[in-house]
Tab-separated table of C-alpha atoms in Angstrom:
chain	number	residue	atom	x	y	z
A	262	UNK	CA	-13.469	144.830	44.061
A	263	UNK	CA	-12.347	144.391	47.464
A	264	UNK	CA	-8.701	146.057	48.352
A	265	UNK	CA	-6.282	143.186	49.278
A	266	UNK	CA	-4.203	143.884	52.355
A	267	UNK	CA	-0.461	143.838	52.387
A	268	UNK	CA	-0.809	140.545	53.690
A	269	UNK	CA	-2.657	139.067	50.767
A	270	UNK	CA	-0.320	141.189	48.423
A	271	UNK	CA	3.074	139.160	50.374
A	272	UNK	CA	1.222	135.941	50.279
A	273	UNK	CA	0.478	136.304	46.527
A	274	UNK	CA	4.059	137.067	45.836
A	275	UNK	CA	4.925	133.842	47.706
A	276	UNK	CA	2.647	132.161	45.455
A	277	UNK	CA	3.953	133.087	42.155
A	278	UNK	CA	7.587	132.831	43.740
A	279	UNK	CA	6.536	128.715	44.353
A	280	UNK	CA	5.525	128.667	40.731
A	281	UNK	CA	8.582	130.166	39.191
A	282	UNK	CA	11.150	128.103	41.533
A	283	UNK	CA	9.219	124.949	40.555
A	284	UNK	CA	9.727	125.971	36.760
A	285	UNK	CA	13.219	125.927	37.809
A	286	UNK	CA	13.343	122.731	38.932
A	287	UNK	CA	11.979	121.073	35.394
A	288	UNK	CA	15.269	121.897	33.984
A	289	UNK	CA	16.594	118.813	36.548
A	290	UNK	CA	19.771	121.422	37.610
A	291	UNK	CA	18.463	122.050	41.438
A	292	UNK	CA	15.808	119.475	42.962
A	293	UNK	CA	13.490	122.127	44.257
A	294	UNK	CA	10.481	120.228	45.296
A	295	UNK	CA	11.215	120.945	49.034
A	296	UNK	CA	11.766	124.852	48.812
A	297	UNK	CA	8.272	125.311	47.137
A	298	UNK	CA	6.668	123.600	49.510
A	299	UNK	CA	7.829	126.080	52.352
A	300	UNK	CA	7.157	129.192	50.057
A	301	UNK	CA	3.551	127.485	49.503
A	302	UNK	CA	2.867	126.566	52.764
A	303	UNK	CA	3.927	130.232	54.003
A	304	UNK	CA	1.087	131.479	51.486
A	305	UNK	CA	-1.462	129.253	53.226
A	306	UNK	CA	-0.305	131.005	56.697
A	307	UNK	CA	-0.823	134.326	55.406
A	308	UNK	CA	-3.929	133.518	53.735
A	309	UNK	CA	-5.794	131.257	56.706
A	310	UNK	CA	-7.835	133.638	57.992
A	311	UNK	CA	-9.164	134.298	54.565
A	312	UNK	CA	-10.212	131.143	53.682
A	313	UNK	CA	-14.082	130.616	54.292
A	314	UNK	CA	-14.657	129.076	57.108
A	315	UNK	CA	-15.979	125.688	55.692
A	316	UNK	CA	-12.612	125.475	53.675
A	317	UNK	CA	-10.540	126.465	56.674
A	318	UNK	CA	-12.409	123.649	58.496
A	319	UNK	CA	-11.779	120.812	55.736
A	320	UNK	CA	-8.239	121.799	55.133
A	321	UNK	CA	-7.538	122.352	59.042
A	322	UNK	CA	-9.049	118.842	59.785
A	323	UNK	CA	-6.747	116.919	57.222
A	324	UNK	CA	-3.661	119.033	58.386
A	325	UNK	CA	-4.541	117.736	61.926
A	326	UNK	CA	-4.875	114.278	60.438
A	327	UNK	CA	-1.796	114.151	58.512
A	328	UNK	CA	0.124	115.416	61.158
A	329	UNK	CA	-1.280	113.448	63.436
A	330	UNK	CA	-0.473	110.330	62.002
A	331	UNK	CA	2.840	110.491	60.929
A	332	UNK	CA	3.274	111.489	64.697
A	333	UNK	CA	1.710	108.418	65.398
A	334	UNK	CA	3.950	106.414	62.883
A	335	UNK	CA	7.260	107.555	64.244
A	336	UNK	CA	6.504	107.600	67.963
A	337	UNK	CA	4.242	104.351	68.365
A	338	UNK	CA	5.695	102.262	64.924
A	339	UNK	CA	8.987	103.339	65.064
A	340	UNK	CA	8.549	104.542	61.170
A	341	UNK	CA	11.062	106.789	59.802
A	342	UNK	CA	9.837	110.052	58.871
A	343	UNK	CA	11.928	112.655	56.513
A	344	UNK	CA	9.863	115.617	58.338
A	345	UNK	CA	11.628	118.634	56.168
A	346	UNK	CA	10.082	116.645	53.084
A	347	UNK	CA	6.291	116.173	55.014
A	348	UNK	CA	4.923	119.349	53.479
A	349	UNK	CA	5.838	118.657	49.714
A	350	UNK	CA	2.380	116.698	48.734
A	351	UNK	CA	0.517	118.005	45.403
A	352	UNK	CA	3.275	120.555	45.464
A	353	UNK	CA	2.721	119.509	41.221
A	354	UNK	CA	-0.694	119.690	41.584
A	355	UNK	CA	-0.344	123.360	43.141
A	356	UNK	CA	1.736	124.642	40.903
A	357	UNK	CA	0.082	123.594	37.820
A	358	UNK	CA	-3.263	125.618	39.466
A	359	UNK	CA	-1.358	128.601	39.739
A	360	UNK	CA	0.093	128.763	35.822
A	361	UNK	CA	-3.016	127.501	34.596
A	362	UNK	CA	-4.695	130.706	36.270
A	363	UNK	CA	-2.357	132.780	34.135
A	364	UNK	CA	-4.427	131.940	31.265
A	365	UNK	CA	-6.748	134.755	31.818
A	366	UNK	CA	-4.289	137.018	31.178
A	367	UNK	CA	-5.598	136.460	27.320
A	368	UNK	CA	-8.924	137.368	28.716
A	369	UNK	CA	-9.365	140.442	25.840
A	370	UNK	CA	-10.543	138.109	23.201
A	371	UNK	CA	-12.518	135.902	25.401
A	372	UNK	CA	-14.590	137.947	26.788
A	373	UNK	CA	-16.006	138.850	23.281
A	374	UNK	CA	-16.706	135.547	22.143
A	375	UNK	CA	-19.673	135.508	23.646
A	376	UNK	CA	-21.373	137.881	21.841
A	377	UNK	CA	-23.698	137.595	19.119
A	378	UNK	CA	-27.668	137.279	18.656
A	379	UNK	CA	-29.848	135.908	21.920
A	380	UNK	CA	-30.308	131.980	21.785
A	381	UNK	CA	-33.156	130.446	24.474
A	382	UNK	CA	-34.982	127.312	24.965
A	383	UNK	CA	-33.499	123.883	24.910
A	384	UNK	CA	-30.337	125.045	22.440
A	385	UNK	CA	-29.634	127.869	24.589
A	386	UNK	CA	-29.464	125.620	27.472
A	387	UNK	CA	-26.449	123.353	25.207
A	388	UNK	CA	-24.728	126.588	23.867
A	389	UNK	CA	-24.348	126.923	27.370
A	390	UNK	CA	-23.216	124.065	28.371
A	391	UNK	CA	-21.197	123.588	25.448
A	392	UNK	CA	-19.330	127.093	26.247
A	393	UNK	CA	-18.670	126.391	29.950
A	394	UNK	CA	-17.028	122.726	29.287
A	395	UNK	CA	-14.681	123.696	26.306
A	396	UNK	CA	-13.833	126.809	27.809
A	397	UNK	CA	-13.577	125.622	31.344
A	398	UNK	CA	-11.128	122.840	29.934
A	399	UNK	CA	-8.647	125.425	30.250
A	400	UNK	CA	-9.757	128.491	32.000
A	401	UNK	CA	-11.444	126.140	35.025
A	402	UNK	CA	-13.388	127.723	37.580
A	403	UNK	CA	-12.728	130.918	36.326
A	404	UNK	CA	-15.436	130.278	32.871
A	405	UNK	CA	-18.434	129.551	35.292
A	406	UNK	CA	-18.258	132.942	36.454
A	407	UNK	CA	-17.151	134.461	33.109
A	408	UNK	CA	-20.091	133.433	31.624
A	409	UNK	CA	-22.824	133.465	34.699
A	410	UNK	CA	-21.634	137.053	34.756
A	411	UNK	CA	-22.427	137.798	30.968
A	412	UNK	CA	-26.352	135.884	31.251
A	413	UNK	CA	-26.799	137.908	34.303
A	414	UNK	CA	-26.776	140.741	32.163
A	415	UNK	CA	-30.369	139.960	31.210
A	416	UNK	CA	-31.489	139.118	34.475
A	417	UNK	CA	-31.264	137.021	37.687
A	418	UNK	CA	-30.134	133.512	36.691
A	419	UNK	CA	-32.746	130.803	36.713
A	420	UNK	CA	-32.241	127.253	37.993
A	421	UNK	CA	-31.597	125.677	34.256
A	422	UNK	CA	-28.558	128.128	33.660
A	423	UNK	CA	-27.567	127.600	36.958
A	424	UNK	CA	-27.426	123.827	36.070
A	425	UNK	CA	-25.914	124.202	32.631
A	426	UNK	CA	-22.985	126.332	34.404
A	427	UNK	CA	-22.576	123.452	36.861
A	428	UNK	CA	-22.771	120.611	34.826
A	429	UNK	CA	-21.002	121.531	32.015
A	430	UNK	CA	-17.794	122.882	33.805
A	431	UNK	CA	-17.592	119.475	36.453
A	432	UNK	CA	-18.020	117.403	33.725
A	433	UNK	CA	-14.911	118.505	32.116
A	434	UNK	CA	-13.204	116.283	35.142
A	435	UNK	CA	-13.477	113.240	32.697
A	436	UNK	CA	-11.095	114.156	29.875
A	437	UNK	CA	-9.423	117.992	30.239
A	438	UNK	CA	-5.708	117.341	30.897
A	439	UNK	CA	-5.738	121.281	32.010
A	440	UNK	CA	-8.173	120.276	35.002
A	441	UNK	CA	-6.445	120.103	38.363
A	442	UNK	CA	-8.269	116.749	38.659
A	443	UNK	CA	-6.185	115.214	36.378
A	444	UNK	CA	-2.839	116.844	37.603
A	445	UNK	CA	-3.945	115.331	40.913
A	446	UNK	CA	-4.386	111.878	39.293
A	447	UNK	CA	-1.444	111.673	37.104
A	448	UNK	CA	0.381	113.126	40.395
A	449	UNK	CA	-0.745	110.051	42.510
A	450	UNK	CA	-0.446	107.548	39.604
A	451	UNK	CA	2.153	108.832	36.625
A	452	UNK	CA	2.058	106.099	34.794
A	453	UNK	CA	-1.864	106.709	33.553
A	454	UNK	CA	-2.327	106.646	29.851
A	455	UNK	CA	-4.103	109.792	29.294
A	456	UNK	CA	-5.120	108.345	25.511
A	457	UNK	CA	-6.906	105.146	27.049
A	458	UNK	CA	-8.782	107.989	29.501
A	459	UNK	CA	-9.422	110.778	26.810
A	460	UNK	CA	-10.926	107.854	24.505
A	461	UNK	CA	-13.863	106.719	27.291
A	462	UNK	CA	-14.078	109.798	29.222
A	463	UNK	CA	-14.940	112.799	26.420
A	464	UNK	CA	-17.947	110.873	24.466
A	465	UNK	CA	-19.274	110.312	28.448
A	466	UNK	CA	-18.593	114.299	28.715
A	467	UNK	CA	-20.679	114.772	26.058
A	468	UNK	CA	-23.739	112.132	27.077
A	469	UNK	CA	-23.460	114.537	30.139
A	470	UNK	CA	-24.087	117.194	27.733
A	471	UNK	CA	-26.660	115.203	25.945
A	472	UNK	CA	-28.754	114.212	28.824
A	473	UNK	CA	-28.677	117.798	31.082
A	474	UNK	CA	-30.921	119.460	27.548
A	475	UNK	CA	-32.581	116.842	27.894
A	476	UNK	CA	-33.374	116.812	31.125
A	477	UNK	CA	-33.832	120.232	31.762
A	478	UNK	CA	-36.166	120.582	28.770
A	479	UNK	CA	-38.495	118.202	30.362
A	480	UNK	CA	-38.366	119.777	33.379
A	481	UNK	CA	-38.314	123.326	33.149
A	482	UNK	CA	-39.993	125.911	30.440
A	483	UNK	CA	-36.862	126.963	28.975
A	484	UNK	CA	-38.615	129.406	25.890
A	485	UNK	CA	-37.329	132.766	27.602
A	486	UNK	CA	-34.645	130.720	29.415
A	487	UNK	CA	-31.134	132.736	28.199
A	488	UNK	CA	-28.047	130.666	26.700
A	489	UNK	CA	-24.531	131.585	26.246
A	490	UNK	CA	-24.070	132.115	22.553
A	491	UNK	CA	-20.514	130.659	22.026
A	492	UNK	CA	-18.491	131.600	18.940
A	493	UNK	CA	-16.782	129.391	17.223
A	494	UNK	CA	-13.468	131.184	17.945
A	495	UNK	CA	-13.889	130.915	21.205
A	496	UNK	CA	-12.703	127.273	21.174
A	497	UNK	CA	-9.164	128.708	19.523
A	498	UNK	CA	-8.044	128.738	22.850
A	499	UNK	CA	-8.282	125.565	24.702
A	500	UNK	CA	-7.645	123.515	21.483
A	501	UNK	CA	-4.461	125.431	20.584
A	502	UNK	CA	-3.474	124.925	23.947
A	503	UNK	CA	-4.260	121.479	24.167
A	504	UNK	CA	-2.342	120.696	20.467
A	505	UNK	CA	0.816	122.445	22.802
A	506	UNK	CA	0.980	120.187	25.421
A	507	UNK	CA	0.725	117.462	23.060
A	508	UNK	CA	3.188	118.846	21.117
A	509	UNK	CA	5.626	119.378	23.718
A	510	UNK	CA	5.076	115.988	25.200
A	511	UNK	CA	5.311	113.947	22.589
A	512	UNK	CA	8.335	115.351	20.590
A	513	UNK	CA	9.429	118.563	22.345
A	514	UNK	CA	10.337	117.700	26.475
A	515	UNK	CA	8.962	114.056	26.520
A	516	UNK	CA	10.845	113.602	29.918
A	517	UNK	CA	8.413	115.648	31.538
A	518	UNK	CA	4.670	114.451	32.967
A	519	UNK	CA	1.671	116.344	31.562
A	520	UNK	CA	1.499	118.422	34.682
A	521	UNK	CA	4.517	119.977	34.576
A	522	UNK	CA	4.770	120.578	31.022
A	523	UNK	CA	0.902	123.030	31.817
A	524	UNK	CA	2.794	124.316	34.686
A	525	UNK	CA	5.365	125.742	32.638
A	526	UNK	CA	3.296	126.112	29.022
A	527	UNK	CA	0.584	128.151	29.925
A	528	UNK	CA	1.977	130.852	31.989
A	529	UNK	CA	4.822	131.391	28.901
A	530	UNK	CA	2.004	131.763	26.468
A	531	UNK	CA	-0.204	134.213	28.467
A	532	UNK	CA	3.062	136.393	29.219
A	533	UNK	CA	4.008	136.276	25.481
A	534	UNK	CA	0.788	137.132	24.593
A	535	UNK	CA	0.316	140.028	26.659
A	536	UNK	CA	4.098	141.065	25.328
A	537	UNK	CA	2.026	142.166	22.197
A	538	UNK	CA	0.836	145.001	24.155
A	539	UNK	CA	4.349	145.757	25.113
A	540	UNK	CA	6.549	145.026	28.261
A	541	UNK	CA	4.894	147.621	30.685
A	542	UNK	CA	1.592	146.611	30.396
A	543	UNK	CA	2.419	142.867	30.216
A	544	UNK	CA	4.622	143.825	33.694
A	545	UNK	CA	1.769	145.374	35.070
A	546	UNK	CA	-0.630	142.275	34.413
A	547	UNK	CA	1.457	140.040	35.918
A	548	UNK	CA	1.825	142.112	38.606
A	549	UNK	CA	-2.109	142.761	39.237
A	550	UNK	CA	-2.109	139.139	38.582
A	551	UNK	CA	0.259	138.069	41.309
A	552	UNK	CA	-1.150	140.468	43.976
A	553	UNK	CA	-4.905	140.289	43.193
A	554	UNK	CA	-5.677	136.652	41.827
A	555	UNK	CA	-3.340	134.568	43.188
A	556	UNK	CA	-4.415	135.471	47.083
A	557	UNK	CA	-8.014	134.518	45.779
A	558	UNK	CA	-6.886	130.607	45.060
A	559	UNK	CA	-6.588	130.401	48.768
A	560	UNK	CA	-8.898	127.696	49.196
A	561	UNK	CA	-7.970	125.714	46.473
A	562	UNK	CA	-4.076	125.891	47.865
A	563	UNK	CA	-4.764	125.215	50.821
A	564	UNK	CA	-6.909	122.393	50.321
A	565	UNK	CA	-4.685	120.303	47.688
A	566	UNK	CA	-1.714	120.725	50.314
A	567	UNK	CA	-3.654	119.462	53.616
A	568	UNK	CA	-4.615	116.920	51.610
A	569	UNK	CA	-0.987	115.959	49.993
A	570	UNK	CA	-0.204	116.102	53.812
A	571	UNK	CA	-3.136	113.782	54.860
A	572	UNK	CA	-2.041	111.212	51.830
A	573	UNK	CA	1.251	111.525	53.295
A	574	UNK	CA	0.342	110.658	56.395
A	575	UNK	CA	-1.836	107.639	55.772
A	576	UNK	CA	0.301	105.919	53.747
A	577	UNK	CA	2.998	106.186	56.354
A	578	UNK	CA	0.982	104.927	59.197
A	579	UNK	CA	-0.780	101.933	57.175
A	580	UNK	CA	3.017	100.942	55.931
A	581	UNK	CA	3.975	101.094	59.590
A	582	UNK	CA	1.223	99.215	61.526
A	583	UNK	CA	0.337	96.581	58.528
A	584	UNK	CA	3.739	96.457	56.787
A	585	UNK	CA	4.770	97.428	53.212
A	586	UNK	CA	2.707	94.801	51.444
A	587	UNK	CA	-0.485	95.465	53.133
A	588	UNK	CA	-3.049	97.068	50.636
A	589	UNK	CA	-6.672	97.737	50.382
A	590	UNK	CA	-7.273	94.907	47.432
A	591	UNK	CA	-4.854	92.666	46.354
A	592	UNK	CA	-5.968	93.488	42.706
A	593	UNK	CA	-7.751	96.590	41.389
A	594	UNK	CA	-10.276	95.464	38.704
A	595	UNK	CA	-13.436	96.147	37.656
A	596	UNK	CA	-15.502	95.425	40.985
A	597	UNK	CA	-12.947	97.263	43.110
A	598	UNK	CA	-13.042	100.279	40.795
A	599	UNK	CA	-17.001	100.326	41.159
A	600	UNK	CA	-16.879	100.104	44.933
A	601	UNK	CA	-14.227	102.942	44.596
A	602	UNK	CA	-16.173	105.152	43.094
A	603	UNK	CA	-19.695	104.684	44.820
A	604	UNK	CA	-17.593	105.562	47.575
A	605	UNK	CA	-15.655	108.755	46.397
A	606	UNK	CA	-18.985	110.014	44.645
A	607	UNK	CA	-21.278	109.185	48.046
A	608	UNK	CA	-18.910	110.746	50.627
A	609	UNK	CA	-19.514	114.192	48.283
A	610	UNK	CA	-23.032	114.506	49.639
A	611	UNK	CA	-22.183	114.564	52.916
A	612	UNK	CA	-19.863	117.667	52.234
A	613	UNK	CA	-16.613	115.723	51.502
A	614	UNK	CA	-14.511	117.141	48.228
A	615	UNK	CA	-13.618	114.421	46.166
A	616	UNK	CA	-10.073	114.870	46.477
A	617	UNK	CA	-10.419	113.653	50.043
A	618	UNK	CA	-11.636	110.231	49.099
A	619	UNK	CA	-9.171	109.706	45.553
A	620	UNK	CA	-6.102	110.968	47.804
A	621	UNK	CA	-6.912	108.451	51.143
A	622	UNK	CA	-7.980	105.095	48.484
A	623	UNK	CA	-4.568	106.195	46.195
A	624	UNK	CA	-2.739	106.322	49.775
A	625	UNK	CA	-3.986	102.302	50.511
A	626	UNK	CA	-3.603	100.948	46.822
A	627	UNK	CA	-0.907	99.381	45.284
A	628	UNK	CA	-1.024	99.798	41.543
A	629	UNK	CA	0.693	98.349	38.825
A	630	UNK	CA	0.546	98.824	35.153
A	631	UNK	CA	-2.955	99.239	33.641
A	632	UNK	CA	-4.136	99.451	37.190
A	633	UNK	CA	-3.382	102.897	37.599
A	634	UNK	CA	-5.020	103.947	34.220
A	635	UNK	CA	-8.208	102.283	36.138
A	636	UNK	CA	-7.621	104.136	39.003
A	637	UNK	CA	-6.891	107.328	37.335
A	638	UNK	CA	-10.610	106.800	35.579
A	639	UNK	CA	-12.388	106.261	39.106
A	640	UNK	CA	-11.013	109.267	40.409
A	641	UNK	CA	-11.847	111.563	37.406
A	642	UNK	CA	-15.271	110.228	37.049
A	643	UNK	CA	-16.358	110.634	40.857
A	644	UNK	CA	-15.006	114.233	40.918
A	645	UNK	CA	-17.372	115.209	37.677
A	646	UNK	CA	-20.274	113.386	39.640
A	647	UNK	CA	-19.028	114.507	43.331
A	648	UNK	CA	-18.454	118.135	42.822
A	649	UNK	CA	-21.606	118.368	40.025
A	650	UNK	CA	-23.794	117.391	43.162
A	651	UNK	CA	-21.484	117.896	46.412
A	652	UNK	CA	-22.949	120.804	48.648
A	653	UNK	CA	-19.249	122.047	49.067
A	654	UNK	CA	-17.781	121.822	46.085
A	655	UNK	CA	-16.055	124.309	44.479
A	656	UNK	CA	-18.310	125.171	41.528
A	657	UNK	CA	-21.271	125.546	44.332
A	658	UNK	CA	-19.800	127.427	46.423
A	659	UNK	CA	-18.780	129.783	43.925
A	660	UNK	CA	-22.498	129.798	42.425
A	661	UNK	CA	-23.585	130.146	45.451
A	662	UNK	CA	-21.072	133.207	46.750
A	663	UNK	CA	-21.150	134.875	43.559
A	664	UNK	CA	-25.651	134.310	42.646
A	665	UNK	CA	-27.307	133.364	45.717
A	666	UNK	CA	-28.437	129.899	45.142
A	667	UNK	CA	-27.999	127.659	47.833
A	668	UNK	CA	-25.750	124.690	47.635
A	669	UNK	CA	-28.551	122.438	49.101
A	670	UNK	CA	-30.735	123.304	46.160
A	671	UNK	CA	-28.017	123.055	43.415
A	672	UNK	CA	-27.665	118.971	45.142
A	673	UNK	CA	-31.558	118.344	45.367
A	674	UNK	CA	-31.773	119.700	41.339
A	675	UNK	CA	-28.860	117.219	40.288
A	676	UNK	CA	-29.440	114.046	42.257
A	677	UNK	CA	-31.072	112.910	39.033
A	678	UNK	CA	-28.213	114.254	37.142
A	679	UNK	CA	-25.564	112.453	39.475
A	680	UNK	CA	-27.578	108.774	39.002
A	681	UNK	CA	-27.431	108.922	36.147
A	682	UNK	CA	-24.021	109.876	35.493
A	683	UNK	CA	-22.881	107.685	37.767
A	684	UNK	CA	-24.915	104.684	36.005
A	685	UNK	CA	-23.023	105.916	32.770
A	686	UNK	CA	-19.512	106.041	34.596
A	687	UNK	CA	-19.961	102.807	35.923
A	688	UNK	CA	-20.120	101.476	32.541
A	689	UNK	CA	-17.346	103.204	31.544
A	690	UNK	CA	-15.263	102.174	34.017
A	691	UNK	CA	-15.581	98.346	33.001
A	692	UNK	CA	-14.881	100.169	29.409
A	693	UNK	CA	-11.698	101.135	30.547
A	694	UNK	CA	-11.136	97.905	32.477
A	695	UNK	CA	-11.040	95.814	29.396
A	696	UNK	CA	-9.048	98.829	28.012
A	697	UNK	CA	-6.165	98.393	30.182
A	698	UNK	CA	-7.030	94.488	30.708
């Protein structure tokens, strides 16, 4: 593992400092939105010339942007800006990455429950997929790597584990309320109904499922073709965890949104966990944690706060030059929400992350009521499809750093994939139209 530099080591501290101060502010004593911004933003400073270079590009563009036009806002509308507040977009979003990524401090366990007897073909291929989604629900990017790493034990990966790893962890977009999609979402809209989404968007999670064993046992000779064989305990985790948030609330801190009740949840349970070990070695994980892991979500920081910037920014400048009222459709219904998210899902393949395209449309949209449940649904179902098949994604990129495929070939072997997805998500998105109707 490569040594992190003092630097990294400060701008990791920063990091975890954001997330505890923002814990803080859930108790409602201190408004501390504003101060975790800074400390957050001072991490991205640290960390810029770490970020690879496509990243650094993306995010540096949308700063620029952002920037740019609330400049433009003030100076040419005559808007009034609060600039001390301009940097605290997806602050929530942020923070909920960084205490979800304390879950693998319970890594112990999971790393075993993988083991067992070898499982190919067609099954294989599902066990796989199967493994990455639930898993990935909670442990995120982290699981396609976890278990890439343990079939790469047996050999080079082939181009149907390659697709099970993608598939199955960008599919988990449509329903995990651990996925920083959804903080992003319930961020931009919070009055979603995460029920009326859960209901449409986990049996199209697992026609994803469904159709990639399909589809890659048509396509591919998958009798020596290595699967992940997931134990059933394995899935302790993320449903336990889920039955928490729920738990919490519901009955225990219903004031709070979904997102911050994972910001606060899931770091608490990994510490107590580790606590079982006793306090030096739980001190020392947190620590390794803080200077080591946190540094490496550079690109996902940065890239949810240029873009909370560049949302910022938009909306400002369209409220100034069109007026208050002006918005992209007068109503969002079903046609709108299908336009939506051919356009989300087709700016992907031209190297765009989704969160680009739900951040600028939730920026231009006025939403009311069940409107914003319909919303919430476009946006989660163009990220599965968009970062599934989108060059630049996260999930390629890290397939492609970490296993040497290219991200061009990861988009040519899922086109198929996406259409049909997409097909399927349009559908579901006039489900959840006459759900919220």
């Amino acid at each position: 593992m490569q040594e992190t530099t003092s630097r990294q080591r400060l701008a990791g501290v920063l990091i975890l400092l954001g997330l505890v101060v923002q814990i803080v502010g859930f108790s409602g004593w201190v408004a501390t939105t504003q101060a975790v911004s800074y400390v957050l933003w001072a991490a991205v400073f640290l960390l810029w010339r770490d970020i690879p270079r496509r990243s650094r590009i993306q995010a540096g563009v949308l700063i620029a942007l952002g920037a740019g036009m609330l400049l433009v806002a003030r100076f040419v509308y005559g808007a009034v800006v609060d600039w001390p507040a301009m940097l605290q977009g997806n602050v929530f979003v942020v923070a909920m990455l960084v205490g979800v990524s304390f879950i693998t401090l319970i890594g112990k366990q999971g790393s075993k429950g993988g083991s067992g007897s070898r499982v190919t073909g067609a099954g294989g291929v599902l066990r796989t997929w199967l493994g990455v989604h639930f898993l990935g629900t909670i442990l995120n990017l982290s699981t396609v790597l976890m278990v890439g790493d343990k079939l790469a034990r047996r050999g080079p990966l082939t181009m149907p584990q390659l697709l099970a790893l993608n598939r199955g962890l960008s599919s988990a977009a449509l329903w995990s309320p651990f996925f920083a999609s959804m903080g992003l979402v319930i961020s931009l809209v919070p009055d979603v109904q995460y029920a009326q989404i859960a209901l449409v968007g986990f049996p199209l999670a697992m026609m994803s499922g469904l159709f990639t064993t399909l589809e890659l046992r048509r396509r591919f000779d998958l009798r020596e073709v290595d699967g992940y064989s997931l134990a059933p305990r394995s899935l302790l985790m993320p449903v336990g965890m889920a039955t928490l948030v729920m738990l919490f609330h519901f009955w225990l801190t219903p004031s709070l949104t979904i997102v911050s009740i994972i910001t606060f949840l899931l770091p608490a349970v990994a510490v107590l966990s580790s606590l079982r070990e006793g306090p030096r070695y739980t001190l020392r994980r947190v620590r390794q944690h803080a200077l080591t892991r946190l540094p490496a979500m550079r690109g996902e920081v940065s890239l949810f706060l240029a873009a909370g910037l560049l949302t910022l920014g938009l909306s400002t400048l369209v409220s100034a030059a069109a007026g208050d009222d002006w918005t992209l459709f007068s109503d969002f219904g079903t046609l709108q929400a299908m336009i939506s998210f051919a356009a989300i899902s087709l700016s992907a393949l031209v190297g765009l992350h989704p969160i680009i395209g739900v951040s600028v449309l939730a920026s231009i949209l006025n939403l009311e009521g069940g409107e914003q449940t319909l919303f919430a649904f476009v946006a989660l179902s163009s990220w599965a499809v968009g970062t599934s098949v989108g060059p630049l994604s996260g999930i390629n990129l890290s397939l492609q750093g970490r296993y040497g495929v290219s991200g061009y070939r990861m988009m040519t072997h899922n086109l198929l994939y996406a259409g049909v997805l997409s097909l399927l998500s349009l559908g579901a998105i006039a489900g959840v139209s006459w759900l919220v109707g």
